[in-house]
């Protein structure tokens, strides 16, 4: 059992964490909580009622709900596609409940006392609220260092005329952020540009005004330069503690979806590196026409595939309904493919049958593919995914771009290229080398220990 860390006064210490209620944000925060607990800190998870985590999966942690009231309409999480509006609405709705819940924890404080609070980096209102209560607060960035650096630079990019993005500058390199092009900058096509810029400005301002530190789910082997640039720009320390899912002492299920584990037995029946794994993550969705092109491209590629098609992944189908395959494609699915509503992704990527990963390039998926040594087909959808896709394809050399227009012939050609072509073989070797570097980094990392010591010093 982990010993309880104590401050100089001999009182045990506690960390309060406040995750954003989306799977890509919840998982790394709970992984961080488990790592801190394993180092002797008590941890309380203050969470929203919306997408609340299951305390039964984490008996070592304490859980306290904030009991927020979310607005009605399109800004409600899950009710629409405007992610920026949803984040703004969540920040507005949760500021007061978070402050009151945290104040209640502090008022009734008894050993272990609160050393600090860790909030998701998108909770700009929570950063200010915790600081206002006199509690040291750190921000966990669940995206890449390159993405966070892009956010810090956003006002300068706007002043330089890069934002809003102009078609004639799409392929122009952004000198401050190479290898990014203008087309790779943070974007949310369904959101208003001014709203996006306003959100990013609030996040950056809250970081500079309130944060005692920033925690990043990344590591030197892949983002050393970006981490150096971030540290030069911020007055508070930055801790690169990733990849969190590799640092955890034992795998834990943080998923908000129930995985179909039958896909692992299906993979067992396939030769090494023969199956293309396809998943666009827990939030991204595509138009029906794109879904149909993806399906027919996979069907005509001749490549065995495991495809995650979750409810809500196709616009207009509904968040509870699983999209249907296009007419005529069932035979291809039965003979060469398997479709599931959710998969145990880390186990899938670690399976020897997987030859490549068709991904939306969310940061968790990006880290998991790097750690598994699996090359990727990149289909970024919004936000940080364009940044990650550029690094996968042009910085680390382990990915191929599918392009802005998803068309069945290109899908089939690119799938064959990554699975059986010479370029796919070269990417696979680079992915293998990057995996070795990652393993060495994980084995020698003391970042979590440094973070825990810093928390106790606050």
PDB file of C-alpha atoms in Angstrom, residues 26 38 101 107 122 148 159 175 203 222 245 256 277 343 360 376 397 415-416 427-429:
ATOM      1  CA  UNK A  26     -10.993  11.949 -18.688  1.00  0.00           C
ATOM      2  CA  UNK A  38       0.851   5.351  -6.302  1.00  0.00           C
ATOM      3  CA  UNK A 101     -17.484  22.080  -4.290  1.00  0.00           C
ATOM      4  CA  UNK A 107     -13.825  24.288   4.601  1.00  0.00           C
ATOM      5  CA  UNK A 122      -9.610  23.662 -21.125  1.00  0.00           C
ATOM      6  CA  UNK A 148      -0.309  23.867 -26.602  1.00  0.00           C
ATOM      7  CA  UNK A 159      -1.863  39.623 -35.678  1.00  0.00           C
ATOM      8  CA  UNK A 175       7.780  30.021 -39.508  1.00  0.00           C
ATOM      9  CA  UNK A 203      -7.367  29.509 -21.992  1.00  0.00           C
ATOM     10  CA  UNK A 222       9.128  13.146 -29.493  1.00  0.00           C
ATOM     11  CA  UNK A 245      -0.980   5.277 -20.276  1.00  0.00           C
ATOM     12  CA  UNK A 256     -17.041   5.833 -21.246  1.00  0.00           C
ATOM     13  CA  UNK A 277      -7.463  -0.901 -37.575  1.00  0.00           C
ATOM     14  CA  UNK A 343     -12.775  -1.617 -29.156  1.00  0.00           C
ATOM     15  CA  UNK A 360      -8.440  10.866 -36.492  1.00  0.00           C
ATOM     16  CA  UNK A 376      -0.914   5.470 -39.290  1.00  0.00           C
ATOM     17  CA  UNK A 397       7.639  10.003 -40.515  1.00  0.00           C
ATOM     18  CA  UNK A 415      -4.648   1.466 -47.436  1.00  0.00           C
ATOM     19  CA  UNK A 416      -2.749  -0.925 -49.717  1.00  0.00           C
ATOM     20  CA  UNK A 427       7.074   3.784 -41.977  1.00  0.00           C
ATOM     21  CA  UNK A 428       6.751   0.558 -40.014  1.00  0.00           C
ATOM     22  CA  UNK A 429      10.512   0.496 -39.415  1.00  0.00           C
TER      23      UNK A 429
END
